[in-house]
PDB file of C-alpha atoms in Angstrom:
ATOM      1  CA  MET A 645      40.791  69.091 211.464  1.00  0.00           C
ATOM      2  CA  LYS A 646      44.473  68.451 210.869  1.00  0.00           C
ATOM      3  CA  ARG A 647      45.613  69.340 207.376  1.00  0.00           C
ATOM      4  CA  ASN A 648      47.314  66.750 205.189  1.00  0.00           C
ATOM      5  CA  PRO A 649      50.745  68.145 204.168  1.00  0.00           C
ATOM      6  CA  TYR A 650      50.602  66.209 200.900  1.00  0.00           C
ATOM      7  CA  PHE A 651      47.705  68.270 199.581  1.00  0.00           C
ATOM      8  CA  ASP A 652      49.181  71.516 200.857  1.00  0.00           C
ATOM      9  CA  ASN A 653      52.464  70.645 199.145  1.00  0.00           C
ATOM     10  CA  LEU A 654      50.568  69.980 195.933  1.00  0.00           C
ATOM     11  CA  LYS A 655      48.807  73.323 196.082  1.00  0.00           C
ATOM     12  CA  ALA A 656      51.955  75.202 197.104  1.00  0.00           C
ATOM     13  CA  VAL A 657      53.897  73.921 194.098  1.00  0.00           C
ATOM     14  CA  LEU A 658      50.942  74.451 191.781  1.00  0.00           C
ATOM     15  CA  ILE A 659      50.367  78.074 192.769  1.00  0.00           C
ATOM     16  CA  LEU A 660      54.068  78.693 192.182  1.00  0.00           C
ATOM     17  CA  LEU A 661      53.688  77.161 188.713  1.00  0.00           C
ATOM     18  CA  VAL A 662      50.605  79.290 188.042  1.00  0.00           C
ATOM     19  CA  VAL A 663      52.619  82.443 188.694  1.00  0.00           C
ATOM     20  CA  LEU A 664      55.553  81.044 186.694  1.00  0.00           C
ATOM     21  CA  GLY A 665      53.291  80.295 183.743  1.00  0.00           C
ATOM     22  CA  HIS A 666      51.896  83.822 183.688  1.00  0.00           C
ATOM     23  CA  ILE A 667      55.371  85.345 183.886  1.00  0.00           C
ATOM     24  CA  LEU A 668      56.748  83.098 181.136  1.00  0.00           C
ATOM     25  CA  SER A 669      53.757  83.735 178.852  1.00  0.00           C
ATOM     26  CA  GLU A 670      55.370  86.890 177.451  1.00  0.00           C
ATOM     27  CA  MET A 671      58.618  85.079 176.589  1.00  0.00           C
ATOM     28  CA  VAL A 672      57.518  81.862 174.901  1.00  0.00           C
ATOM     29  CA  GLU A 673      58.473  83.137 171.454  1.00  0.00           C
ATOM     30  CA  GLU A 674      61.956  84.195 172.557  1.00  0.00           C
ATOM     31  CA  ASN A 675      63.567  80.996 173.763  1.00  0.00           C
ATOM     32  CA  LYS A 676      63.000  77.298 173.041  1.00  0.00           C
ATOM     33  CA  TRP A 677      63.693  76.290 176.635  1.00  0.00           C
ATOM     34  CA  ILE A 678      61.209  78.866 177.926  1.00  0.00           C
ATOM     35  CA  ALA A 679      58.613  77.654 175.444  1.00  0.00           C
ATOM     36  CA  THR A 680      59.210  74.026 176.438  1.00  0.00           C
ATOM     37  CA  ILE A 681      58.940  74.705 180.157  1.00  0.00           C
ATOM     38  CA  TYR A 682      55.828  76.806 179.597  1.00  0.00           C
ATOM     39  CA  MET A 683      54.082  74.129 177.531  1.00  0.00           C
ATOM     40  CA  PHE A 684      55.162  71.386 179.918  1.00  0.00           C
ATOM     41  CA  VAL A 685      53.830  73.267 182.963  1.00  0.00           C
ATOM     42  CA  TYR A 686      50.514  73.855 181.219  1.00  0.00           C
ATOM     43  CA  LEU A 687      50.166  70.126 180.665  1.00  0.00           C
ATOM     44  CA  PHE A 688      49.375  69.576 184.327  1.00  0.00           C
ATOM     45  CA  HIS A 689      49.385  72.608 186.623  1.00  0.00           C
ATOM     46  CA  MET A 690      45.739  73.687 186.197  1.00  0.00           C
ATOM     47  CA  PRO A 691      44.343  70.147 185.729  1.00  0.00           C
ATOM     48  CA  ALA A 692      46.081  69.067 188.960  1.00  0.00           C
ATOM     49  CA  PHE A 693      44.898  72.191 190.781  1.00  0.00           C
ATOM     50  CA  ILE A 694      41.339  71.570 189.621  1.00  0.00           C
ATOM     51  CA  LEU A 695      41.498  67.875 190.490  1.00  0.00           C
ATOM     52  CA  VAL A 696      42.548  68.687 194.063  1.00  0.00           C
ATOM     53  CA  SER A 697      39.769  71.287 194.268  1.00  0.00           C
ATOM     54  CA  GLY A 698      37.303  68.606 193.232  1.00  0.00           C
ATOM     55  CA  TYR A 699      38.625  66.265 195.907  1.00  0.00           C
ATOM     56  CA  PHE A 700      37.684  68.779 198.603  1.00  0.00           C
ATOM     57  CA  SER A 701      34.283  69.635 197.111  1.00  0.00           C
ATOM     58  CA  LYS A 702      30.847  68.455 198.146  1.00  0.00           C
ATOM     59  CA  VAL A 703      27.613  68.065 196.212  1.00  0.00           C
ATOM     60  CA  VAL A 704      25.324  71.078 196.390  1.00  0.00           C
ATOM     61  CA  LYS A 705      22.072  69.887 197.979  1.00  0.00           C
ATOM     62  CA  THR A 706      20.311  72.940 199.394  1.00  0.00           C
ATOM     63  CA  LYS A 707      19.833  76.634 198.685  1.00  0.00           C
ATOM     64  CA  LYS A 708      22.106  77.286 201.634  1.00  0.00           C
ATOM     65  CA  ASP A 709      24.889  75.360 199.865  1.00  0.00           C
ATOM     66  CA  VAL A 710      24.382  77.471 196.742  1.00  0.00           C
ATOM     67  CA  TRP A 711      24.543  80.668 198.762  1.00  0.00           C
ATOM     68  CA  LYS A 712      27.796  79.523 200.364  1.00  0.00           C
ATOM     69  CA  LEU A 713      29.278  78.990 196.915  1.00  0.00           C
ATOM     70  CA  ILE A 714      28.090  82.416 195.799  1.00  0.00           C
ATOM     71  CA  LYS A 715      29.737  84.087 198.785  1.00  0.00           C
ATOM     72  CA  LYS A 716      32.915  82.044 198.393  1.00  0.00           C
ATOM     73  CA  PHE A 717      33.438  82.417 194.636  1.00  0.00           C
ATOM     74  CA  LEU A 718      31.051  84.773 192.836  1.00  0.00           C
ATOM     75  CA  VAL A 719      31.238  87.655 195.316  1.00  0.00           C
ATOM     76  CA  PRO A 720      35.074  87.696 195.230  1.00  0.00           C
ATOM     77  CA  TYR A 721      34.849  87.393 191.439  1.00  0.00           C
ATOM     78  CA  ALA A 722      32.661  90.487 191.214  1.00  0.00           C
ATOM     79  CA  ILE A 723      34.925  92.424 193.583  1.00  0.00           C
ATOM     80  CA  PHE A 724      38.165  91.532 191.805  1.00  0.00           C
ATOM     81  CA  GLN A 725      36.610  91.970 188.360  1.00  0.00           C
ATOM     82  CA  VAL A 726      35.917  95.595 189.270  1.00  0.00           C
ATOM     83  CA  ILE A 727      39.312  96.069 190.913  1.00  0.00           C
ATOM     84  CA  TYR A 728      41.281  94.624 187.993  1.00  0.00           C
ATOM     85  CA  THR A 729      39.249  96.522 185.407  1.00  0.00           C
ATOM     86  CA  LEU A 730      40.024  99.769 187.203  1.00  0.00           C
ATOM     87  CA  TYR A 731      43.655  98.713 187.651  1.00  0.00           C
ATOM     88  CA  TYR A 732      44.128  97.986 183.943  1.00  0.00           C
ATOM     89  CA  THR A 733      42.333 101.116 182.766  1.00  0.00           C
ATOM     90  CA  LYS A 734      43.442 103.721 185.310  1.00  0.00           C
ATOM     91  CA  VAL A 735      47.030 102.570 185.847  1.00  0.00           C
ATOM     92  CA  TYR A 736      47.933 101.119 182.444  1.00  0.00           C
ATOM     93  CA  GLY A 737      45.454 102.874 180.203  1.00  0.00           C
ATOM     94  CA  ASN A 738      43.944  99.705 178.752  1.00  0.00           C
ATOM     95  CA  GLU A 739      40.654 100.238 176.938  1.00  0.00           C
ATOM     96  CA  LEU A 740      38.360  97.868 178.800  1.00  0.00           C
ATOM     97  CA  GLU A 741      34.645  97.872 179.444  1.00  0.00           C
ATOM     98  CA  MET A 742      33.236  97.151 182.860  1.00  0.00           C
ATOM     99  CA  THR A 743      31.687  93.755 182.287  1.00  0.00           C
ATOM    100  CA  PHE A 744      31.069  90.647 184.336  1.00  0.00           C
ATOM    101  CA  LEU A 745      30.563  88.386 181.330  1.00  0.00           C
ATOM    102  CA  GLU A 746      34.225  88.066 180.382  1.00  0.00           C
ATOM    103  CA  PRO A 747      36.548  87.430 183.353  1.00  0.00           C
ATOM    104  CA  ARG A 748      39.753  89.416 183.606  1.00  0.00           C
ATOM    105  CA  TRP A 749      42.708  87.101 183.093  1.00  0.00           C
ATOM    106  CA  ALA A 750      42.862  84.367 185.767  1.00  0.00           C
ATOM    107  CA  LEU A 751      39.522  85.270 187.358  1.00  0.00           C
ATOM    108  CA  TRP A 752      37.882  82.701 185.089  1.00  0.00           C
ATOM    109  CA  PHE A 753      38.718  80.107 187.727  1.00  0.00           C
ATOM    110  CA  LEU A 754      36.225  81.577 190.219  1.00  0.00           C
ATOM    111  CA  ILE A 755      33.294  81.297 187.832  1.00  0.00           C
ATOM    112  CA  SER A 756      34.308  77.848 186.667  1.00  0.00           C
ATOM    113  CA  ILE A 757      34.745  76.378 190.145  1.00  0.00           C
ATOM    114  CA  PHE A 758      31.301  77.703 191.044  1.00  0.00           C
ATOM    115  CA  CYS A 759      29.862  75.931 187.991  1.00  0.00           C
ATOM    116  CA  TRP A 760      31.857  72.752 188.630  1.00  0.00           C
ATOM    117  CA  ASN A 761      30.346  72.448 192.096  1.00  0.00           C
ATOM    118  CA  LEU A 762      26.862  72.791 190.642  1.00  0.00           C
ATOM    119  CA  LEU A 763      27.605  70.221 187.933  1.00  0.00           C
ATOM    120  CA  LEU A 764      28.424  67.628 190.594  1.00  0.00           C
ATOM    121  CA  PHE A 765      24.691  67.481 191.242  1.00  0.00           C
ATOM    122  CA  ILE A 766      24.087  66.377 187.638  1.00  0.00           C
ATOM    123  CA  PHE A 767      26.955  64.044 186.826  1.00  0.00           C
ATOM    124  CA  PRO A 768      27.046  60.668 188.616  1.00  0.00           C
ATOM    125  CA  LYS A 769      30.055  59.905 190.829  1.00  0.00           C
ATOM    126  CA  ASN A 770      31.310  56.959 188.787  1.00  0.00           C
ATOM    127  CA  LYS A 771      33.175  56.065 185.595  1.00  0.00           C
ATOM    128  CA  LEU A 772      30.056  56.635 183.500  1.00  0.00           C
ATOM    129  CA  GLY A 773      29.792  60.170 184.847  1.00  0.00           C
ATOM    130  CA  LEU A 774      33.459  60.807 184.042  1.00  0.00           C
ATOM    131  CA  LEU A 775      33.066  59.487 180.487  1.00  0.00           C
ATOM    132  CA  LEU A 776      29.975  61.647 180.089  1.00  0.00           C
ATOM    133  CA  ALA A 777      31.900  64.719 181.278  1.00  0.00           C
ATOM    134  CA  VAL A 778      34.644  64.016 178.717  1.00  0.00           C
ATOM    135  CA  ALA A 779      32.063  63.482 175.965  1.00  0.00           C
ATOM    136  CA  VAL A 780      30.326  66.767 176.789  1.00  0.00           C
ATOM    137  CA  SER A 781      33.677  68.557 176.644  1.00  0.00           C
ATOM    138  CA  LEU A 782      34.543  67.022 173.265  1.00  0.00           C
ATOM    139  CA  VAL A 783      31.185  68.078 171.823  1.00  0.00           C
ATOM    140  CA  ALA A 784      31.242  71.533 173.432  1.00  0.00           C
ATOM    141  CA  GLY A 785      34.347  72.400 171.430  1.00  0.00           C
ATOM    142  CA  TYR A 786      32.262  72.404 168.238  1.00  0.00           C
ATOM    143  CA  ILE A 787      29.788  74.976 169.554  1.00  0.00           C
ATOM    144  CA  GLU A 788      31.127  78.443 168.770  1.00  0.00           C
ATOM    145  CA  SER A 789      28.881  80.154 171.308  1.00  0.00           C
ATOM    146  CA  ILE A 790      30.710  78.234 174.046  1.00  0.00           C
ATOM    147  CA  ASN A 791      33.757  80.455 174.378  1.00  0.00           C
ATOM    148  CA  GLU A 792      35.286  82.865 176.884  1.00  0.00           C
ATOM    149  CA  THR A 793      31.924  84.386 177.774  1.00  0.00           C
ATOM    150  CA  LEU A 794      31.358  83.454 181.424  1.00  0.00           C
ATOM    151  CA  THR A 795      34.278  81.046 180.834  1.00  0.00           C
ATOM    152  CA  PHE A 796      31.901  78.291 179.701  1.00  0.00           C
ATOM    153  CA  ALA A 797      34.508  76.762 177.365  1.00  0.00           C
ATOM    154  CA  ARG A 798      37.051  76.314 180.145  1.00  0.00           C
ATOM    155  CA  THR A 799      34.356  75.082 182.497  1.00  0.00           C
ATOM    156  CA  PHE A 800      33.493  72.169 180.215  1.00  0.00           C
ATOM    157  CA  PHE A 801      37.126  71.553 179.264  1.00  0.00           C
ATOM    158  CA  PHE A 802      38.410  71.169 182.834  1.00  0.00           C
ATOM    159  CA  PHE A 803      35.311  69.692 184.469  1.00  0.00           C
ATOM    160  CA  PRO A 804      36.413  66.049 183.925  1.00  0.00           C
ATOM    161  CA  PHE A 805      39.413  66.709 186.198  1.00  0.00           C
ATOM    162  CA  PHE A 806      37.243  68.327 188.852  1.00  0.00           C
ATOM    163  CA  LEU A 807      34.821  65.389 188.734  1.00  0.00           C
ATOM    164  CA  LEU A 808      37.700  62.898 188.878  1.00  0.00           C
ATOM    165  CA  GLY A 809      39.060  64.618 191.981  1.00  0.00           C
ATOM    166  CA  TYR A 810      35.626  64.464 193.558  1.00  0.00           C
ATOM    167  CA  MET A 811      35.433  60.739 192.803  1.00  0.00           C
ATOM    168  CA  LEU A 812      38.798  59.887 194.386  1.00  0.00           C
ATOM    169  CA  ASP A 813      39.304  59.035 198.044  1.00  0.00           C
ATOM    170  CA  GLU A 814      42.405  59.387 200.209  1.00  0.00           C
ATOM    171  CA  GLN A 815      43.398  55.779 199.600  1.00  0.00           C
ATOM    172  CA  ARG A 816      43.784  56.459 195.870  1.00  0.00           C
ATOM    173  CA  PHE A 817      46.215  59.259 196.592  1.00  0.00           C
ATOM    174  CA  THR A 818      48.094  57.013 199.042  1.00  0.00           C
ATOM    175  CA  GLU A 819      48.495  54.391 196.329  1.00  0.00           C
ATOM    176  CA  LEU A 820      50.123  56.989 194.103  1.00  0.00           C
ATOM    177  CA  LYS A 821      52.993  57.274 196.559  1.00  0.00           C
ATOM    178  CA  VAL A 822      54.084  53.629 196.292  1.00  0.00           C
ATOM    179  CA  LYS A 823      57.829  53.698 195.595  1.00  0.00           C
ATOM    180  CA  LYS A 824      57.616  51.751 192.344  1.00  0.00           C
ATOM    181  CA  ASN A 825      54.898  54.056 191.060  1.00  0.00           C
ATOM    182  CA  VAL A 826      56.912  57.157 191.989  1.00  0.00           C
ATOM    183  CA  VAL A 827      59.943  55.888 190.063  1.00  0.00           C
ATOM    184  CA  ILE A 828      57.850  55.116 186.980  1.00  0.00           C
ATOM    185  CA  SER A 829      56.138  58.509 187.248  1.00  0.00           C
ATOM    186  CA  TRP A 830      59.495  60.299 187.298  1.00  0.00           C
ATOM    187  CA  LEU A 831      60.552  58.442 184.144  1.00  0.00           C
ATOM    188  CA  VAL A 832      57.287  59.254 182.362  1.00  0.00           C
ATOM    189  CA  PHE A 833      57.401  62.856 183.589  1.00  0.00           C
ATOM    190  CA  ILE A 834      60.897  63.351 182.184  1.00  0.00           C
ATOM    191  CA  SER A 835      59.907  61.612 178.950  1.00  0.00           C
ATOM    192  CA  LEU A 836      56.974  63.976 178.511  1.00  0.00           C
ATOM    193  CA  PHE A 837      59.309  66.942 178.929  1.00  0.00           C
ATOM    194  CA  VAL A 838      61.635  65.520 176.262  1.00  0.00           C
ATOM    195  CA  ILE A 839      58.678  64.959 173.922  1.00  0.00           C
ATOM    196  CA  VAL A 840      57.519  68.548 174.412  1.00  0.00           C
ATOM    197  CA  TYR A 841      61.041  69.843 173.770  1.00  0.00           C
ATOM    198  CA  PHE A 842      61.594  67.954 170.514  1.00  0.00           C
ATOM    199  CA  PHE A 843      58.079  67.732 169.108  1.00  0.00           C
ATOM    200  CA  GLY A 844      56.030  70.396 170.888  1.00  0.00           C
ATOM    201  CA  ASP A 845      54.860  73.600 169.247  1.00  0.00           C
ATOM    202  CA  VAL A 846      54.004  76.660 171.304  1.00  0.00           C
ATOM    203  CA  ASP A 847      51.118  77.331 168.904  1.00  0.00           C
ATOM    204  CA  TRP A 848      49.430  74.274 170.407  1.00  0.00           C
ATOM    205  CA  LYS A 849      48.992  76.029 173.754  1.00  0.00           C
ATOM    206  CA  GLU A 850      45.338  76.813 173.017  1.00  0.00           C
ATOM    207  CA  TRP A 851      44.627  73.082 173.128  1.00  0.00           C
ATOM    208  CA  LEU A 852      45.762  73.172 176.754  1.00  0.00           C
ATOM    209  CA  TYR A 853      43.812  76.321 177.640  1.00  0.00           C
ATOM    210  CA  GLY A 854      40.446  74.996 176.510  1.00  0.00           C
ATOM    211  CA  ARG A 855      39.085  78.529 176.249  1.00  0.00           C
ATOM    212  CA  ILE A 856      37.907  78.788 172.632  1.00  0.00           C
ATOM    213  CA  PRO A 857      36.062  76.521 170.153  1.00  0.00           C
ATOM    214  CA  TYR A 858      37.788  74.241 167.670  1.00  0.00           C
ATOM    215  CA  SER A 859      36.960  76.529 164.747  1.00  0.00           C
ATOM    216  CA  GLU A 860      39.383  79.150 166.086  1.00  0.00           C
ATOM    217  CA  ILE A 861      42.363  76.876 166.733  1.00  0.00           C
ATOM    218  CA  SER A 862      42.110  73.960 164.308  1.00  0.00           C
ATOM    219  CA  GLU A 863      44.745  74.074 161.556  1.00  0.00           C
ATOM    220  CA  GLY A 864      43.107  71.174 159.720  1.00  0.00           C
ATOM    221  CA  PRO A 865      39.450  70.220 159.305  1.00  0.00           C
ATOM    222  CA  VAL A 866      37.376  71.351 162.277  1.00  0.00           C
ATOM    223  CA  LYS A 867      35.669  67.964 162.380  1.00  0.00           C
ATOM    224  CA  TYR A 868      38.871  66.519 163.872  1.00  0.00           C
ATOM    225  CA  GLY A 869      38.811  69.004 166.749  1.00  0.00           C
ATOM    226  CA  SER A 870      37.467  66.438 169.190  1.00  0.00           C
ATOM    227  CA  VAL A 871      40.285  64.057 168.223  1.00  0.00           C
ATOM    228  CA  ASN A 872      42.876  66.729 168.939  1.00  0.00           C
ATOM    229  CA  ARG A 873      41.256  67.509 172.282  1.00  0.00           C
ATOM    230  CA  ALA A 874      41.142  63.806 173.159  1.00  0.00           C
ATOM    231  CA  ILE A 875      44.879  63.530 172.407  1.00  0.00           C
ATOM    232  CA  ALA A 876      45.518  66.610 174.549  1.00  0.00           C
ATOM    233  CA  TYR A 877      43.534  64.964 177.348  1.00  0.00           C
ATOM    234  CA  LEU A 878      45.770  61.888 177.191  1.00  0.00           C
ATOM    235  CA  PHE A 879      48.943  63.934 177.585  1.00  0.00           C
ATOM    236  CA  ILE A 880      47.358  66.094 180.296  1.00  0.00           C
ATOM    237  CA  ALA A 881      46.142  63.040 182.212  1.00  0.00           C
ATOM    238  CA  ALA A 882      49.567  61.377 182.053  1.00  0.00           C
ATOM    239  CA  ALA A 883      51.405  64.504 183.214  1.00  0.00           C
ATOM    240  CA  THR A 884      48.893  65.157 185.989  1.00  0.00           C
ATOM    241  CA  TYR A 885      49.109  61.590 187.251  1.00  0.00           C
ATOM    242  CA  CYS A 886      52.906  61.786 187.341  1.00  0.00           C
ATOM    243  CA  PHE A 887      52.879  65.092 189.185  1.00  0.00           C
ATOM    244  CA  LEU A 888      50.471  63.788 191.817  1.00  0.00           C
ATOM    245  CA  SER A 889      52.720  60.767 192.293  1.00  0.00           C
ATOM    246  CA  ILE A 890      56.013  62.597 192.719  1.00  0.00           C
ATOM    247  CA  ALA A 891      54.756  65.433 194.927  1.00  0.00           C
ATOM    248  CA  PRO A 892      56.259  65.227 198.456  1.00  0.00           C
ATOM    249  CA  LYS A 893      53.991  64.097 201.277  1.00  0.00           C
ATOM    250  CA  ARG A 894      55.983  65.215 204.316  1.00  0.00           C
ATOM    251  CA  GLN A 895      55.890  68.590 206.046  1.00  0.00           C
ATOM    252  CA  LEU A 896      58.125  71.101 204.228  1.00  0.00           C
ATOM    253  CA  SER A 897      58.905  74.789 204.433  1.00  0.00           C
ATOM    254  CA  ILE A 898      56.513  75.424 201.538  1.00  0.00           C
ATOM    255  CA  THR A 899      53.636  73.424 203.040  1.00  0.00           C
ATOM    256  CA  ARG A 900      52.086  76.463 204.707  1.00  0.00           C
ATOM    257  CA  ILE A 901      51.683  78.131 201.311  1.00  0.00           C
ATOM    258  CA  GLY A 902      49.166  75.436 200.375  1.00  0.00           C
ATOM    259  CA  SER A 903      46.533  76.963 202.647  1.00  0.00           C
ATOM    260  CA  LEU A 904      46.909  80.396 201.007  1.00  0.00           C
ATOM    261  CA  THR A 905      46.576  79.525 197.338  1.00  0.00           C
ATOM    262  CA  LEU A 906      43.283  81.299 196.660  1.00  0.00           C
ATOM    263  CA  ILE A 907      44.569  84.551 198.133  1.00  0.00           C
ATOM    264  CA  ILE A 908      47.837  84.306 196.184  1.00  0.00           C
ATOM    265  CA  TYR A 909      45.907  83.430 193.038  1.00  0.00           C
ATOM    266  CA  LEU A 910      43.675  86.480 193.323  1.00  0.00           C
ATOM    267  CA  PHE A 911      46.438  88.961 194.091  1.00  0.00           C
ATOM    268  CA  HIS A 912      49.307  87.740 191.925  1.00  0.00           C
ATOM    269  CA  MET A 913      47.910  89.381 188.801  1.00  0.00           C
ATOM    270  CA  PHE A 914      48.695  92.829 190.208  1.00  0.00           C
ATOM    271  CA  ILE A 915      52.399  92.048 190.400  1.00  0.00           C
ATOM    272  CA  VAL A 916      52.574  90.018 187.192  1.00  0.00           C
ATOM    273  CA  LYS A 917      50.885  92.817 185.258  1.00  0.00           C
ATOM    274  CA  TYR A 918      53.447  95.269 186.658  1.00  0.00           C
ATOM    275  CA  ILE A 919      56.284  92.952 185.603  1.00  0.00           C
ATOM    276  CA  GLN A 920      54.848  92.564 182.113  1.00  0.00           C
ATOM    277  CA  ASP A 921      54.588  96.324 181.614  1.00  0.00           C
ATOM    278  CA  SER A 922      58.052  97.023 182.972  1.00  0.00           C
ATOM    279  CA  SER A 923      61.374  96.767 181.165  1.00  0.00           C
ATOM    280  CA  MET A 924      62.126  93.474 182.901  1.00  0.00           C
ATOM    281  CA  TYR A 925      61.655  91.289 179.835  1.00  0.00           C
ATOM    282  CA  GLU A 926      63.825  93.484 177.643  1.00  0.00           C
ATOM    283  CA  TRP A 927      66.565  93.416 180.252  1.00  0.00           C
ATOM    284  CA  VAL A 928      66.355  89.626 180.499  1.00  0.00           C
ATOM    285  CA  LYS A 929      66.632  89.257 176.723  1.00  0.00           C
ATOM    286  CA  GLN A 930      69.489  91.720 176.379  1.00  0.00           C
ATOM    287  CA  THR A 931      71.528  90.218 179.221  1.00  0.00           C
ATOM    288  CA  ASP A 932      70.474  86.559 178.828  1.00  0.00           C
ATOM    289  CA  GLN A 933      69.593  86.484 182.521  1.00  0.00           C
ATOM    290  CA  TYR A 934      66.698  84.070 181.957  1.00  0.00           C
ATOM    291  CA  TYR A 935      67.062  82.587 185.425  1.00  0.00           C
ATOM    292  CA  VAL A 936      65.426  85.763 186.765  1.00  0.00           C
ATOM    293  CA  LEU A 937      62.130  84.608 185.256  1.00  0.00           C
ATOM    294  CA  PHE A 938      62.227  81.620 187.598  1.00  0.00           C
ATOM    295  CA  LEU A 939      63.167  83.650 190.655  1.00  0.00           C
ATOM    296  CA  LEU A 940      60.298  86.101 190.196  1.00  0.00           C
ATOM    297  CA  PRO A 941      57.498  83.580 190.959  1.00  0.00           C
ATOM    298  CA  ILE A 942      59.224  82.644 194.210  1.00  0.00           C
ATOM    299  CA  ILE A 943      59.417  86.308 195.195  1.00  0.00           C
ATOM    300  CA  VAL A 944      55.791  86.926 194.216  1.00  0.00           C
ATOM    301  CA  VAL A 945      54.496  83.946 196.200  1.00  0.00           C
ATOM    302  CA  TYR A 946      56.618  84.923 199.197  1.00  0.00           C
ATOM    303  CA  LEU A 947      55.306  88.502 199.203  1.00  0.00           C
ATOM    304  CA  LEU A 948      51.693  87.437 198.811  1.00  0.00           C
ATOM    305  CA  SER A 949      51.932  84.960 201.689  1.00  0.00           C
ATOM    306  CA  ARG A 950      52.786  87.685 204.207  1.00  0.00           C
ATOM    307  CA  ARG A 951      50.447  88.461 207.066  1.00  0.00           C
ATOM    308  CA  ALA A 952      49.190  91.811 205.705  1.00  0.00           C
ATOM    309  CA  VAL A 953      48.185  90.334 202.347  1.00  0.00           C
ATOM    310  CA  VAL A 954      46.557  87.330 203.992  1.00  0.00           C
ATOM    311  CA  LYS A 955      44.501  89.570 206.272  1.00  0.00           C
ATOM    312  CA  LEU A 956      43.404  91.710 203.320  1.00  0.00           C
ATOM    313  CA  GLY A 957      42.528  88.618 201.328  1.00  0.00           C
ATOM    314  CA  LEU A 958      40.459  87.152 204.149  1.00  0.00           C
ATOM    315  CA  LEU A 959      38.683  90.468 204.551  1.00  0.00           C
ATOM    316  CA  ILE A 960      37.735  90.575 200.873  1.00  0.00           C
ATOM    317  CA  LEU A 961      36.817  86.907 200.652  1.00  0.00           C
ATOM    318  CA  GLY A 962      34.723  87.202 203.799  1.00  0.00           C
ATOM    319  CA  GLY A 963      32.970  84.478 205.755  1.00  0.00           C
ATOM    320  CA  GLN A 964      36.210  82.884 206.908  1.00  0.00           C
ATOM    321  CA  ARG A 965      36.148  81.180 210.266  1.00  0.00           C
ATOM    322  CA  ARG A 966      38.466  82.404 212.976  1.00  0.00           C
ATOM    323  CA  LYS A 967      39.911  78.925 213.333  1.00  0.00           C
ATOM    324  CA  LYS A 968      40.938  78.942 209.723  1.00  0.00           C
ATOM    325  CA  ARG A 969      42.664  82.284 210.187  1.00  0.00           C
ATOM    326  CA  LYS A 970      44.760  80.814 212.955  1.00  0.00           C
ATOM    327  CA  MET A 971      45.493  77.741 210.909  1.00  0.00           C
ATOM    328  CA  ILE A 972      46.938  79.711 207.991  1.00  0.00           C
ATOM    329  CA  ARG A 973      48.655  82.307 210.151  1.00  0.00           C
ATOM    330  CA  ALA A 974      51.409  84.012 208.190  1.00  0.00           C
ATOM    331  CA  LYS A 975      54.777  84.871 209.582  1.00  0.00           C
TER     332      LYS A 975
END
């Protein structure tokens, strides 16, 4: 089946932004521009990624479907959870327990996408189902036991975007690319950036993560937590819509990266962790060479899209068809 370059372009840009976000996370308190870019990226990069993942998902109907999901997401999760725990403890001396209940860093996505696929069986594929998913998320924020354990909090928080992606068809994405809509989306996109710059607060980032209950992030009465989350949803939805509209649809040099996003996602934490524990950030601050922070994600993505890494990733992920290997062949 021929791949649609639009979706690969989306995923290529998004994986670059994922790496950028993790690199910038250590510098958000140092520079207003860094903080603004970080907050702005977090408005849409994971929601858009999750929405596209939902678009390519199918309802789980049989035990065989469940087993496929286990092999595709939970087995790699278990493998990388062990690898990263050993990496953090043996190389960097972090005091971590070997546990599978709390995902290491970005590995939460593997558990959540497994759960999202299962939830498609429960939630109807219509507007009522989407409203129900949002309502469940708003209520879940009040329950303190729904937190980072097995990433349940993030699962409920981002599920509406996964369900929305599942509900959409190709025609809806085609309509996004109408010239008038693209122009309006650019204007709204820029306006959102300006709003974040002048009115945003980096302390609000937890409202975009969706990883902990309201009681741990609400500055005012906890009872208004659902209102704050609903407002966050509005900004997230607007930014995500704009990004989907302005993303290029033609074949580009980055298009190939779109077929490698899971591998890059799983491996990028090795390099980012090394960067974070190096003297790189101090050098950037002392020399004001902040542009380096934006070059690093490009380098990381380039390195992780090489043939050797792709082969290793496919070996660990397992169950990949030979045709797919040819399709995502790395230079």
